[in-house]
mmCIF file of C-alpha atoms and ligand atoms in Angstrom:
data_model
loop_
_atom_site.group_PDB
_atom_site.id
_atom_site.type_symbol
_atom_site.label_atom_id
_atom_site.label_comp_id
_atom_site.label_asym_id
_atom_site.label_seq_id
_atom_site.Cartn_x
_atom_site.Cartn_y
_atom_site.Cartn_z
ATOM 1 C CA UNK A 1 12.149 -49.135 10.163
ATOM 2 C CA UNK A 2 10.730 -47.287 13.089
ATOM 3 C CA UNK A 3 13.812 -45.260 13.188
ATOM 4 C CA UNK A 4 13.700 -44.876 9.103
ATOM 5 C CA UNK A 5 10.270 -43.327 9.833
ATOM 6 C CA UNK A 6 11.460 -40.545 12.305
ATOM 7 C CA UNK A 7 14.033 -39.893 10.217
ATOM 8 C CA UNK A 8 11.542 -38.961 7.415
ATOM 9 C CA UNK A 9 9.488 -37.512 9.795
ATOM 10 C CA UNK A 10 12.348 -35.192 11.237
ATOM 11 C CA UNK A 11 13.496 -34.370 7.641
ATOM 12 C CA UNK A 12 9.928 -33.553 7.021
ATOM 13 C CA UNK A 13 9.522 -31.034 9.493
ATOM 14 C CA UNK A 14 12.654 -29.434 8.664
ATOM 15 C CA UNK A 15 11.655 -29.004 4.927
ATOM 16 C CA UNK A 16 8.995 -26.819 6.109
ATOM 17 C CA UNK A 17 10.655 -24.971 8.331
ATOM 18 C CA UNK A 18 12.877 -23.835 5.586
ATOM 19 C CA UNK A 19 10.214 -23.512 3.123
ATOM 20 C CA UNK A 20 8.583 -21.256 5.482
ATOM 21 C CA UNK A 21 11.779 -19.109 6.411
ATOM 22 C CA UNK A 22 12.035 -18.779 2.774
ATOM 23 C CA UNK A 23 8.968 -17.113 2.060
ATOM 24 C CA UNK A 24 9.062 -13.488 2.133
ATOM 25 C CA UNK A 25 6.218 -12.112 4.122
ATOM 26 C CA UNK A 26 5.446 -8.624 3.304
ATOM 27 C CA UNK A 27 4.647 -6.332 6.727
ATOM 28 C CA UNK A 28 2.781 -2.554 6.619
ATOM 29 C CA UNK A 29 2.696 -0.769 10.390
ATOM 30 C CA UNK A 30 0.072 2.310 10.449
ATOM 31 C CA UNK A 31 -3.028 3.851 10.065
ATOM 32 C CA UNK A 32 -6.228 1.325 9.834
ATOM 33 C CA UNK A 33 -9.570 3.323 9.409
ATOM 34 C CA UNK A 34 -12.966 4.141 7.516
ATOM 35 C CA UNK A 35 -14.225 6.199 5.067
ATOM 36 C CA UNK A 36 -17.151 7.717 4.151
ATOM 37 C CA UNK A 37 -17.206 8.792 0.511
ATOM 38 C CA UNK A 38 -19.744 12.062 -0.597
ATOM 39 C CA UNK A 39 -21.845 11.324 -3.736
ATOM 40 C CA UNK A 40 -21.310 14.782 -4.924
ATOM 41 C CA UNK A 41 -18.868 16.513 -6.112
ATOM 42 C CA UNK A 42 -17.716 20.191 -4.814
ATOM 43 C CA UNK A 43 -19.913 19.669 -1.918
ATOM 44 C CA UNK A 44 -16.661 20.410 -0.105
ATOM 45 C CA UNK A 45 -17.681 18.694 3.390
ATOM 46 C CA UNK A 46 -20.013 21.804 3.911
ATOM 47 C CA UNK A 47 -23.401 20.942 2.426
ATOM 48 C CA UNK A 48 -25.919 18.210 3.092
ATOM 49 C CA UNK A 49 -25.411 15.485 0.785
ATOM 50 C CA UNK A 50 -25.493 11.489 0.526
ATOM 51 C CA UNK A 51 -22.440 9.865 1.790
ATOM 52 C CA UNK A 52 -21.670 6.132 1.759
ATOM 53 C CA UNK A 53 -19.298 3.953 4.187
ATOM 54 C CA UNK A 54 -17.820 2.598 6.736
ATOM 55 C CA UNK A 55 -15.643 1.711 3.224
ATOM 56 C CA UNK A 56 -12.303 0.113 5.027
ATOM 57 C CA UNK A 57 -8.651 2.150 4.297
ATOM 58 C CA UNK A 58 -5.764 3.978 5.591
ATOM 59 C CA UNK A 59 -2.666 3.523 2.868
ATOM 60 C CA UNK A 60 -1.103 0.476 4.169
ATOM 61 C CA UNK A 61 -3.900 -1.566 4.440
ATOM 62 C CA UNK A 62 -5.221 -0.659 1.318
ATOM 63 C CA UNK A 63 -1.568 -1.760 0.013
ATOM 64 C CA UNK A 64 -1.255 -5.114 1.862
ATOM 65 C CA UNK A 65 -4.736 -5.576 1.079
ATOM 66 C CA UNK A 66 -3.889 -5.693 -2.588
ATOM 67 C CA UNK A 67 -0.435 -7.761 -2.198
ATOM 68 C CA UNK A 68 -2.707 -10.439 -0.276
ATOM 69 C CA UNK A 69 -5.099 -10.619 -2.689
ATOM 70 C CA UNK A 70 -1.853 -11.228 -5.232
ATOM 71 C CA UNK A 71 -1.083 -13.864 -3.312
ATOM 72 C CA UNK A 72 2.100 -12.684 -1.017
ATOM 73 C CA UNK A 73 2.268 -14.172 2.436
ATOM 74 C CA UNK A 74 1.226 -10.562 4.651
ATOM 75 C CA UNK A 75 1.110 -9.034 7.804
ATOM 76 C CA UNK A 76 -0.561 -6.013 9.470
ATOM 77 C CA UNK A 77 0.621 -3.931 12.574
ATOM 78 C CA UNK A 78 -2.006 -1.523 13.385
ATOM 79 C CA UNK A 79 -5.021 -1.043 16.045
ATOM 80 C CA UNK A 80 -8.980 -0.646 15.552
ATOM 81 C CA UNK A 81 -11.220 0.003 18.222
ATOM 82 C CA UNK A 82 -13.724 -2.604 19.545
ATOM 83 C CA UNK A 83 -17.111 -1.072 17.501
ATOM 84 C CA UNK A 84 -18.691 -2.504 14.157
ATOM 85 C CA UNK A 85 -15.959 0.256 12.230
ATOM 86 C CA UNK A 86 -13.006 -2.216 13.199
ATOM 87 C CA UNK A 87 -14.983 -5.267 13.332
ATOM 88 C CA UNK A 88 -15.444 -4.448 9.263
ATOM 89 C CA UNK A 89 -11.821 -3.529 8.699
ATOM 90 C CA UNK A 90 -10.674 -7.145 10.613
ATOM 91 C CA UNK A 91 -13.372 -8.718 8.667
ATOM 92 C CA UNK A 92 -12.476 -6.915 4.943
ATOM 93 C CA UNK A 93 -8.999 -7.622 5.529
ATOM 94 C CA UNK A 94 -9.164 -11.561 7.258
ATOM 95 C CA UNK A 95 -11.743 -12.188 4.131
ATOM 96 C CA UNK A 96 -8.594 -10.760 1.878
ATOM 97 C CA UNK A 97 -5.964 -13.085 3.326
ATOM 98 C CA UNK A 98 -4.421 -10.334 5.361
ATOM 99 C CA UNK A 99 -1.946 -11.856 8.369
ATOM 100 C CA UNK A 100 -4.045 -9.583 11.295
ATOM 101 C CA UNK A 101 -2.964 -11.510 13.729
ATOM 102 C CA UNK A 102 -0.558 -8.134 14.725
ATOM 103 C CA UNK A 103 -4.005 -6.011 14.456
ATOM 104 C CA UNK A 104 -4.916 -4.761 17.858
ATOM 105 C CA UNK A 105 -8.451 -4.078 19.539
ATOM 106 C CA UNK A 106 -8.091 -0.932 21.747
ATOM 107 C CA UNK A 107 -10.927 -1.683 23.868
ATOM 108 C CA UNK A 108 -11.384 2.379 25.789
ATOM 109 C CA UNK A 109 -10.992 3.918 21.946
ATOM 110 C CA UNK A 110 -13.012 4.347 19.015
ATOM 111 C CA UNK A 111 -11.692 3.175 15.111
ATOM 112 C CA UNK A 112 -10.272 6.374 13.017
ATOM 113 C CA UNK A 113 -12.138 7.870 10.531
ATOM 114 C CA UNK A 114 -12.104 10.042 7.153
ATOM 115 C CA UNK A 115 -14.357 11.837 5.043
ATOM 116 C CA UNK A 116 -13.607 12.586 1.378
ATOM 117 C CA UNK A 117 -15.604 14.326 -1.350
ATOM 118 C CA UNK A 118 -14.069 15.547 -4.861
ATOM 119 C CA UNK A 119 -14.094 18.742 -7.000
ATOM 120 C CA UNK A 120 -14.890 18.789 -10.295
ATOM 121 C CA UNK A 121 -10.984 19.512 -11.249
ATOM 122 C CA UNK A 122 -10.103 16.165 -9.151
ATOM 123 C CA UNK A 123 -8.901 17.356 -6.339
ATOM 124 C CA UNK A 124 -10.123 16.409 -2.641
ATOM 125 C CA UNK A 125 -10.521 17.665 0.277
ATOM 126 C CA UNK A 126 -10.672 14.942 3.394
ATOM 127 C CA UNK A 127 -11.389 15.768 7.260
ATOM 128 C CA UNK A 128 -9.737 12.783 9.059
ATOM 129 C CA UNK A 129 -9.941 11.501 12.925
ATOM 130 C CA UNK A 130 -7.133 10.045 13.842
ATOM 131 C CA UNK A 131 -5.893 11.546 16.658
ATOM 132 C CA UNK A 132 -6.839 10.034 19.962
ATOM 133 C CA UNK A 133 -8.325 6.722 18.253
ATOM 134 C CA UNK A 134 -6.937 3.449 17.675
ATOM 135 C CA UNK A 135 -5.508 4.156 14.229
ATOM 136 C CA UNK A 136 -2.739 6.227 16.297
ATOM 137 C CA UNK A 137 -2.633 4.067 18.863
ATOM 138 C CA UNK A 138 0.027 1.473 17.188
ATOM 139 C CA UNK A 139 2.696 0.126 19.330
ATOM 140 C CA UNK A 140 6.051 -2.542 17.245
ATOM 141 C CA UNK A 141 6.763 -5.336 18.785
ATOM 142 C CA UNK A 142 9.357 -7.516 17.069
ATOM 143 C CA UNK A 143 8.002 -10.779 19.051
ATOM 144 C CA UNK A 144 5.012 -10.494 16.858
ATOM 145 C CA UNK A 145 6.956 -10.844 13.597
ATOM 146 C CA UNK A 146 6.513 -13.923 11.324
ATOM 147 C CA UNK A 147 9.485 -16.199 11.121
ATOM 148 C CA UNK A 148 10.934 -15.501 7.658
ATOM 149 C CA UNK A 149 12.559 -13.253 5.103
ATOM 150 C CA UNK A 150 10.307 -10.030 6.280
ATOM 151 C CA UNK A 151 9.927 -6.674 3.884
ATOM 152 C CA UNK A 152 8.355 -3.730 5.703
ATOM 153 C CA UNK A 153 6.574 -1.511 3.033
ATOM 154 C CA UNK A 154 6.353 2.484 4.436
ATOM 155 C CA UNK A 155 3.793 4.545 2.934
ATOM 156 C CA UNK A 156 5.073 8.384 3.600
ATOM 157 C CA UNK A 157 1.368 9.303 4.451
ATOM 158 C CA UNK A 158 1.823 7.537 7.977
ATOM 159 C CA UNK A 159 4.858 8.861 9.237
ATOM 160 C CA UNK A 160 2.769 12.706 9.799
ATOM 161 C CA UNK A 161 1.445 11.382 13.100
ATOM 162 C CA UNK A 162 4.133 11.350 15.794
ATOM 163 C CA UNK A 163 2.844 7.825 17.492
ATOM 164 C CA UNK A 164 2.541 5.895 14.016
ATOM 165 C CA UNK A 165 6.584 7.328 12.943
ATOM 166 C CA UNK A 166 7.979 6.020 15.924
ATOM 167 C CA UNK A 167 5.671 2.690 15.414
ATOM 168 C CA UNK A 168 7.010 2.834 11.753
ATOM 169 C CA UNK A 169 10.900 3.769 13.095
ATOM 170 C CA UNK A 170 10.948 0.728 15.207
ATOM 171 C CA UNK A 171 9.961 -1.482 12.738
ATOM 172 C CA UNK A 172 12.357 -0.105 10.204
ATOM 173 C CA UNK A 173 15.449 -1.177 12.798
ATOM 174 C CA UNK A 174 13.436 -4.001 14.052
ATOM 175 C CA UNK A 175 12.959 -5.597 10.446
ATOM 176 C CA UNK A 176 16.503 -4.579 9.092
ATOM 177 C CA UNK A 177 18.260 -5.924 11.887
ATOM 178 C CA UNK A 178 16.806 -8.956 11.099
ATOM 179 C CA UNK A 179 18.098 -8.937 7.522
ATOM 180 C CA UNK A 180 14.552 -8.253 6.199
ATOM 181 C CA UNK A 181 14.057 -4.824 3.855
ATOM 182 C CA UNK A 182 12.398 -1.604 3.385
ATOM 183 C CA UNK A 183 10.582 -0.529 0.727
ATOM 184 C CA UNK A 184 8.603 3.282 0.347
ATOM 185 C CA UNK A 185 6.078 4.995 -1.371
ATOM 186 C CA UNK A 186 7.712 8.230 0.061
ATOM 187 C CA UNK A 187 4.055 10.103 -1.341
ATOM 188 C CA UNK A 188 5.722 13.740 -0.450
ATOM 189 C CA UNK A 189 2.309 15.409 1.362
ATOM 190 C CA UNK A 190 3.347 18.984 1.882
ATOM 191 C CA UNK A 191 1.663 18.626 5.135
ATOM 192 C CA UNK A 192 4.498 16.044 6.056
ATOM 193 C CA UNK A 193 7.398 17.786 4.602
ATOM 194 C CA UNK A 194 6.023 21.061 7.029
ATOM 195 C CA UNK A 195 7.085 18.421 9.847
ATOM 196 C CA UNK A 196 11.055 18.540 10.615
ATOM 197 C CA UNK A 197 10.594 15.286 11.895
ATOM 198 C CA UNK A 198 8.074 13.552 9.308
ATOM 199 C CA UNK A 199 10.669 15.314 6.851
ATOM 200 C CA UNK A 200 13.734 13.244 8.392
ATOM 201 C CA UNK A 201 12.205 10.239 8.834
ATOM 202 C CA UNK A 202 11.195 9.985 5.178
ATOM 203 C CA UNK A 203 14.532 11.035 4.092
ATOM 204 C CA UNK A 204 16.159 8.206 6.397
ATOM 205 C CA UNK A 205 13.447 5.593 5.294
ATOM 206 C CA UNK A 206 14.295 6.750 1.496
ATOM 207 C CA UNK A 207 17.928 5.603 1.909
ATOM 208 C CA UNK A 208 17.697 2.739 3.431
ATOM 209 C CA UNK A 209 14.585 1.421 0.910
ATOM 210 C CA UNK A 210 15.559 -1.380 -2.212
ATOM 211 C CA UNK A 211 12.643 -0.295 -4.230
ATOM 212 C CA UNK A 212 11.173 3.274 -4.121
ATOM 213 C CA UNK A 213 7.545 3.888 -5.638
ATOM 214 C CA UNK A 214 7.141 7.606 -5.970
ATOM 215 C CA UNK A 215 4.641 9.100 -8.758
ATOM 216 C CA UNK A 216 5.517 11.921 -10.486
ATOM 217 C CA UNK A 217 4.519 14.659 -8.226
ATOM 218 C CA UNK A 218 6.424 13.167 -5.651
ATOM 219 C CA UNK A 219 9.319 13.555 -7.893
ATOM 220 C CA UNK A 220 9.105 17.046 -8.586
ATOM 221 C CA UNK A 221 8.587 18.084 -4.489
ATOM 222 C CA UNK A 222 11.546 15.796 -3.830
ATOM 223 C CA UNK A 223 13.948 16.381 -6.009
ATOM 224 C CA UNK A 224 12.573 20.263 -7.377
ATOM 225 C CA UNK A 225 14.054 21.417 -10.469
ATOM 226 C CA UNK A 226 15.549 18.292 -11.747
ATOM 227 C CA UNK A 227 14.316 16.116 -14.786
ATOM 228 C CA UNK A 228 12.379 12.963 -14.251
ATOM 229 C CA UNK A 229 15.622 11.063 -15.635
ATOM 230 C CA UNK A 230 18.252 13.084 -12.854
ATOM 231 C CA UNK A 231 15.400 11.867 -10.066
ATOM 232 C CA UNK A 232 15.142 8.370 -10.434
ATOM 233 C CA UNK A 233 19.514 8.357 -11.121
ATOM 234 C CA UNK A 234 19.660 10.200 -7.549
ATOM 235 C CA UNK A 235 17.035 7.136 -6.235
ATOM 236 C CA UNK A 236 19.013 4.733 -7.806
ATOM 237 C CA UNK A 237 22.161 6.302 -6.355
ATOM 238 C CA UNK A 238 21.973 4.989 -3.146
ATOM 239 C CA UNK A 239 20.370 1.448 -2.057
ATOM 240 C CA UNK A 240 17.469 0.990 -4.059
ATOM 241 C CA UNK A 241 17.704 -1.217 -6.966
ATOM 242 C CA UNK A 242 13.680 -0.849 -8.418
ATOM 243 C CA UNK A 243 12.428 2.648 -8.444
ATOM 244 C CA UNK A 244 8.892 2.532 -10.154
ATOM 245 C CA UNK A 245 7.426 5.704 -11.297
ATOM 246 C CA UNK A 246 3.839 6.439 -10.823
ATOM 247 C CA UNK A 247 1.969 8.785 -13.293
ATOM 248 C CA UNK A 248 -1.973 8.601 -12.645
ATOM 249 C CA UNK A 249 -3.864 7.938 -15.873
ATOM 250 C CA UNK A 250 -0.533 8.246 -18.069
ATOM 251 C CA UNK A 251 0.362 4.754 -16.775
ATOM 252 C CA UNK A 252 4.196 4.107 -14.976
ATOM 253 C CA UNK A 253 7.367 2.636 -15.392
ATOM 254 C CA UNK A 254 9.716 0.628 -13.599
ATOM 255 C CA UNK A 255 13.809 0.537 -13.331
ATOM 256 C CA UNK A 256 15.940 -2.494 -12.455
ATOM 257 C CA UNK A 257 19.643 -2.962 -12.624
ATOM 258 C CA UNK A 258 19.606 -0.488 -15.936
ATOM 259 C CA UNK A 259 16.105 -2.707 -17.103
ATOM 260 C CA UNK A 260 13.291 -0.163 -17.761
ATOM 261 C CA UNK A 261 9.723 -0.718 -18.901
ATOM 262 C CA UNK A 262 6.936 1.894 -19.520
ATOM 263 C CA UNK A 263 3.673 1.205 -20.084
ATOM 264 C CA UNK A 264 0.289 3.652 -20.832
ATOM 265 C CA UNK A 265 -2.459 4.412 -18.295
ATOM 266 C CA UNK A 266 -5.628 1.786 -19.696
ATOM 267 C CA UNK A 267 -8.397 4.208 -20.404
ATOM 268 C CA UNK A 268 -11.249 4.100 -17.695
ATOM 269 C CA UNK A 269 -13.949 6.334 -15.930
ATOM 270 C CA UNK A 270 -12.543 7.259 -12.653
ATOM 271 C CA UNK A 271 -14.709 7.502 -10.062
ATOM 272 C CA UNK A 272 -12.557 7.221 -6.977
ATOM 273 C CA UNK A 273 -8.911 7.584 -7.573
ATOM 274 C CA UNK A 274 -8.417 7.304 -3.978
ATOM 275 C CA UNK A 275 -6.010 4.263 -3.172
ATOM 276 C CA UNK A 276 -4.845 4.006 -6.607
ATOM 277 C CA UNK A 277 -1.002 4.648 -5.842
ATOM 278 C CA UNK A 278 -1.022 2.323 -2.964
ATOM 279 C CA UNK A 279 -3.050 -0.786 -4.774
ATOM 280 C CA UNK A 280 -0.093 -0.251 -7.671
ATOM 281 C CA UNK A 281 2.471 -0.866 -4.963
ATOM 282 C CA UNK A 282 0.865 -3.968 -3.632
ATOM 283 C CA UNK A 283 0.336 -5.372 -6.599
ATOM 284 C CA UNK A 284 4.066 -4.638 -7.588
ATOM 285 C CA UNK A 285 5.712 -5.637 -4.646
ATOM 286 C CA UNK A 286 3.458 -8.652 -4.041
ATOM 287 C CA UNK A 287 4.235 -10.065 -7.725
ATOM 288 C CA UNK A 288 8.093 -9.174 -7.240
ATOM 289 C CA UNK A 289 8.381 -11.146 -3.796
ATOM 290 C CA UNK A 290 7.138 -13.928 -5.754
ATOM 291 C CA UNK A 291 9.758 -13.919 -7.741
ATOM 292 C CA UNK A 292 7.942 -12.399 -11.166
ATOM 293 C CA UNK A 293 9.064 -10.985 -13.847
ATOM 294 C CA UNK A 294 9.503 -7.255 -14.375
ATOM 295 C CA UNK A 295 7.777 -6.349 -16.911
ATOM 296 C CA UNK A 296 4.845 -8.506 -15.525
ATOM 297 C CA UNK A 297 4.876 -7.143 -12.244
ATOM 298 C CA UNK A 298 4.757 -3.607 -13.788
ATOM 299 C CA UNK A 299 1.777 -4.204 -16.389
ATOM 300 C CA UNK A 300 -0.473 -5.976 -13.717
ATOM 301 C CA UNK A 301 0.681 -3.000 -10.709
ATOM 302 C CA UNK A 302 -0.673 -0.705 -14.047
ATOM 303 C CA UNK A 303 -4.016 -2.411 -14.671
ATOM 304 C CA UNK A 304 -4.800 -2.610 -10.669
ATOM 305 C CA UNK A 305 -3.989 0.770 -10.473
ATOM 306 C CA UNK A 306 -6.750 1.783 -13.416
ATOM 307 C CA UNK A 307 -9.184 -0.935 -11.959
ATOM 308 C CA UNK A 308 -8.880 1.012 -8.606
ATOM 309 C CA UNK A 309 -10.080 3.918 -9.536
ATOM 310 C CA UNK A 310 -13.363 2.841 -11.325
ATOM 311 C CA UNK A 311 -15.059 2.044 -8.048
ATOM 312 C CA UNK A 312 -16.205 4.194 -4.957
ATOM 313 C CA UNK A 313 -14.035 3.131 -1.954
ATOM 314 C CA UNK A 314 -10.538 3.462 -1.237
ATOM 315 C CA UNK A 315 -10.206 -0.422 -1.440
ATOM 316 C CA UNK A 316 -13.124 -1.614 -3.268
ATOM 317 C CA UNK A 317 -11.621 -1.701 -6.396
ATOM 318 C CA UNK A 318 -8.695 -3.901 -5.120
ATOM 319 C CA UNK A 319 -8.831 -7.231 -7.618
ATOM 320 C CA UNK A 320 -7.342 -10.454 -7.688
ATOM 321 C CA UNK A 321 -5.093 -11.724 -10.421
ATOM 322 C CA UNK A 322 -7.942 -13.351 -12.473
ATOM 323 C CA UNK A 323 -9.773 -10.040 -12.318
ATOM 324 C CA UNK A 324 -6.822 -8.488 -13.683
ATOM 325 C CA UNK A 325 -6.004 -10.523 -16.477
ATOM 326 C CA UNK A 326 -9.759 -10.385 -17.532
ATOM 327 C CA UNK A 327 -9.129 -6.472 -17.557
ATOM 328 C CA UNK A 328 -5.944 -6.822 -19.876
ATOM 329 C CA UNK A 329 -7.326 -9.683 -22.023
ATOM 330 C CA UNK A 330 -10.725 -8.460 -22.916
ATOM 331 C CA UNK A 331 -10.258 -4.919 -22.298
ATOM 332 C CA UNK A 332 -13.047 -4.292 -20.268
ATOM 333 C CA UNK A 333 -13.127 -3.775 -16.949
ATOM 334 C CA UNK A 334 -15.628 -5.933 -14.105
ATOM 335 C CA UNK A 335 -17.758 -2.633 -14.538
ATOM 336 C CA UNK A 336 -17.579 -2.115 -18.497
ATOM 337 C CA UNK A 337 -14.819 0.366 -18.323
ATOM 338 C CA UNK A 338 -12.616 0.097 -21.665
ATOM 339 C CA UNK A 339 -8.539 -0.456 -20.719
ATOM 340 C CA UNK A 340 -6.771 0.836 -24.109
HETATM 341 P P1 ATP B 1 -2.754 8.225 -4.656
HETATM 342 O O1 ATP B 1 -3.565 9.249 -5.397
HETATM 343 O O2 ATP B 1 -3.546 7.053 -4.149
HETATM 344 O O3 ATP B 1 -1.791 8.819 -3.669
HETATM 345 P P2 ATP B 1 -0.491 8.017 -6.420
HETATM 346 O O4 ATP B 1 -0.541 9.459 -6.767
HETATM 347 O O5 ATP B 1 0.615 7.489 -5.581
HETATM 348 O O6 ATP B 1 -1.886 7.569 -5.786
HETATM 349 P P3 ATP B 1 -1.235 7.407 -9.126
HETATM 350 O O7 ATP B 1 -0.182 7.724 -10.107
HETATM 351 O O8 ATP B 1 -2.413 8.327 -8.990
HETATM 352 O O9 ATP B 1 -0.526 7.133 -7.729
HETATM 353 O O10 ATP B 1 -1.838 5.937 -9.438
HETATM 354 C C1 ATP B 1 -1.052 4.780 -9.424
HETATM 355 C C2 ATP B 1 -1.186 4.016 -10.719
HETATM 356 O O11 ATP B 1 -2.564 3.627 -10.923
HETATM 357 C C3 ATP B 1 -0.788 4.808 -11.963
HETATM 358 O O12 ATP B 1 0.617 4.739 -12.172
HETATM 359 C C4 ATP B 1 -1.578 4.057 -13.038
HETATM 360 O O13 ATP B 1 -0.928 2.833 -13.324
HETATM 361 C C5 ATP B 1 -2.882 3.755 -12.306
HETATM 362 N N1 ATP B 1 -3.871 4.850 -12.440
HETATM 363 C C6 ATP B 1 -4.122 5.829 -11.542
HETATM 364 N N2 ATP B 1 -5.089 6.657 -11.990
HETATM 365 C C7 ATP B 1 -5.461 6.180 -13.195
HETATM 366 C C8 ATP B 1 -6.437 6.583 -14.182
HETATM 367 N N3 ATP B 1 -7.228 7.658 -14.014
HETATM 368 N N4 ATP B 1 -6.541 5.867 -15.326
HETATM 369 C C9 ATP B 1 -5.763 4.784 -15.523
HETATM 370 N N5 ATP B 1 -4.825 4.346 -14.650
HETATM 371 C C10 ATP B 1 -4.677 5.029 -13.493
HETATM 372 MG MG1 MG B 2 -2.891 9.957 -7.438
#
């Protein structure tokens, strides 16, 4: 009997172990930092105006942000300094179910910073500090991996920086070595593609990703000159099997093994499309990982992505799954905005 026990036990334990191995955890390694957001427009960072913040961001937390708050199993390799801007990042992202247990505290630096304001035409200009803080100040180590299928998400904004691309490089060998896989929101900044080596890294990062996330622009300063329909069949040409195509308040559509879906942009009032693109991919990703359908995955990515950009704060218009099918079901958004 007492041996029947153990045996249970024994089996027990190794159930577990394989249910965790089997669950995909989904990794970002970059930029974590603040932002302070201007209350007027076309102030362009010159004038005197109201600002509000510390509002927590950098791309791939924004992005594993959102895919925790789906639901995926996450984790986050970046630094924050050891002042109330990094105790609120570690305490937006822990209250998100974030895995920060790969976030370090840089004691001797300060948490990185941005300031944004809009024009009237949408664009923005930002003045960010990241150089010489702890949102530079990243460092892989594969020892602080979960056990487990891994997929390392790469948003192109990160690999500008030369400490956070070799961060990003390592983990791209680290996690592929390990069987895991890549996937990229190669967001083409022409900042970045000034950069040989930003340039390069992308490109190699691009063709070794299974599911590329570009929006449309990215498209065009990719692949110039060529149709939408010539892009994605030159992303789908090499490894990638999803390519998912942004297109701001036009909505997006996703490709899978000759699948495709499209769906509209959901009407709203945007107030902050800031974090938009990368709160699409986490909510795409997270839902795929999880083994969802397609089309699903696509028309919840499209109604996070709408939700985002109704509130001030490149995360604070994250939402969780309930929040989402509210938006969808009754058409109105937690603020009163109208979906179509
Ligand atoms: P970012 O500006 O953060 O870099 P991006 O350019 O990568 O983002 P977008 O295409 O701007 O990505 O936004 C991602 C998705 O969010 C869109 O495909 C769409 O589903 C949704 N979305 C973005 N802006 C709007 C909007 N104004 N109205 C409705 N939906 C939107
Ligand atoms: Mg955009």
């Amino acid at each position: 009997m007492a041996r029947l026990e153990s045996e249970i036990a024994e089996q027990r334990a190794s159930e577990t172990l394989a249910t965790t191995d089997r669950q995909t955890t989904i990794v970002t390694v970059g930029e974590l930092l603040v932002e302070f957001v201007s209350h007027e427009k076309d102030c362009a960072l010159e004038r005197i105006v109201d600002y509000s913040g510390p509002y927590p961001s950098g791309a791939p937390a924004i992005f594993l942000d959102q895919a925790a708050r789906m639901g995926a199993s996450t984790s986050m390799v970046g630094c924050v300094g050891d002042d109330g801007f990094g105790r609120a990042l570690l305490g937006r992202l822990r209250e998100d179910g974030v895995g920060i247990d790969a976030i370090q505290v840089a004691p001797n630096l300060t948490t990185g910073t941005a300031f944004v304001t809009y024009h009237k035409d949408g664009s923005r200009d930002f003045i960010f500090h990241l150089q010489s803080t702890a949102a530079e100040h990243v460092v892989f180590s594969p020892e602080a991996m979960p056990a487990g299928d891994l997929v390392l998400h790469v948003s192109a904004s990160s690999l500008g920086p030369p400490a956070l691309r070799a961060a990003i490089l390592d983990a791209v060998e680290a996690v592929l070595d390990r069987g895991g896989r890549i996937c990229c929101d190669p967001n083409a900044r022409p900042e970045l593609m000034r950069d040989d080596e930003g340039k390069k890294a992308l490109e190699m990062i691009v063709a070794k990703s299974f599911c590329l996330m570009p929006s449309t622009s990215d498209l065009g300063f990719l692949f110039p000159g060529e149709t939408e329909e010539a892009a994605i069949e030159h992303l789908l040409s090499g490894p990638a099997e999803i390519v998912a195509i942004k297109r701001g308040s036009d909505g997006a559509s996703v490709v899978r093994n000759g699948e495709r879906h499209d769906v509209p942009g959901h009407r709203v009032d945007e107030v902050d499309p800031t974090g938009a693109g990368d709160c699409f991919c986490g909510t795409l990703i997270a839902l795929l990982m999880q083994g969802g359908p397609l089309l699903e995955a696509l028309r919840l990515a499209n109604a996070a992505g709408a939700l985002a950009v109704t509130r001030r704060g490149p995360m604070e218009g994250n939402s969780s799954p309930d929040e989402l099918t509210r938006f969808i079901e009754s058409g109105t958004a937690p603020g009163g905005e109208q979906p179509t």
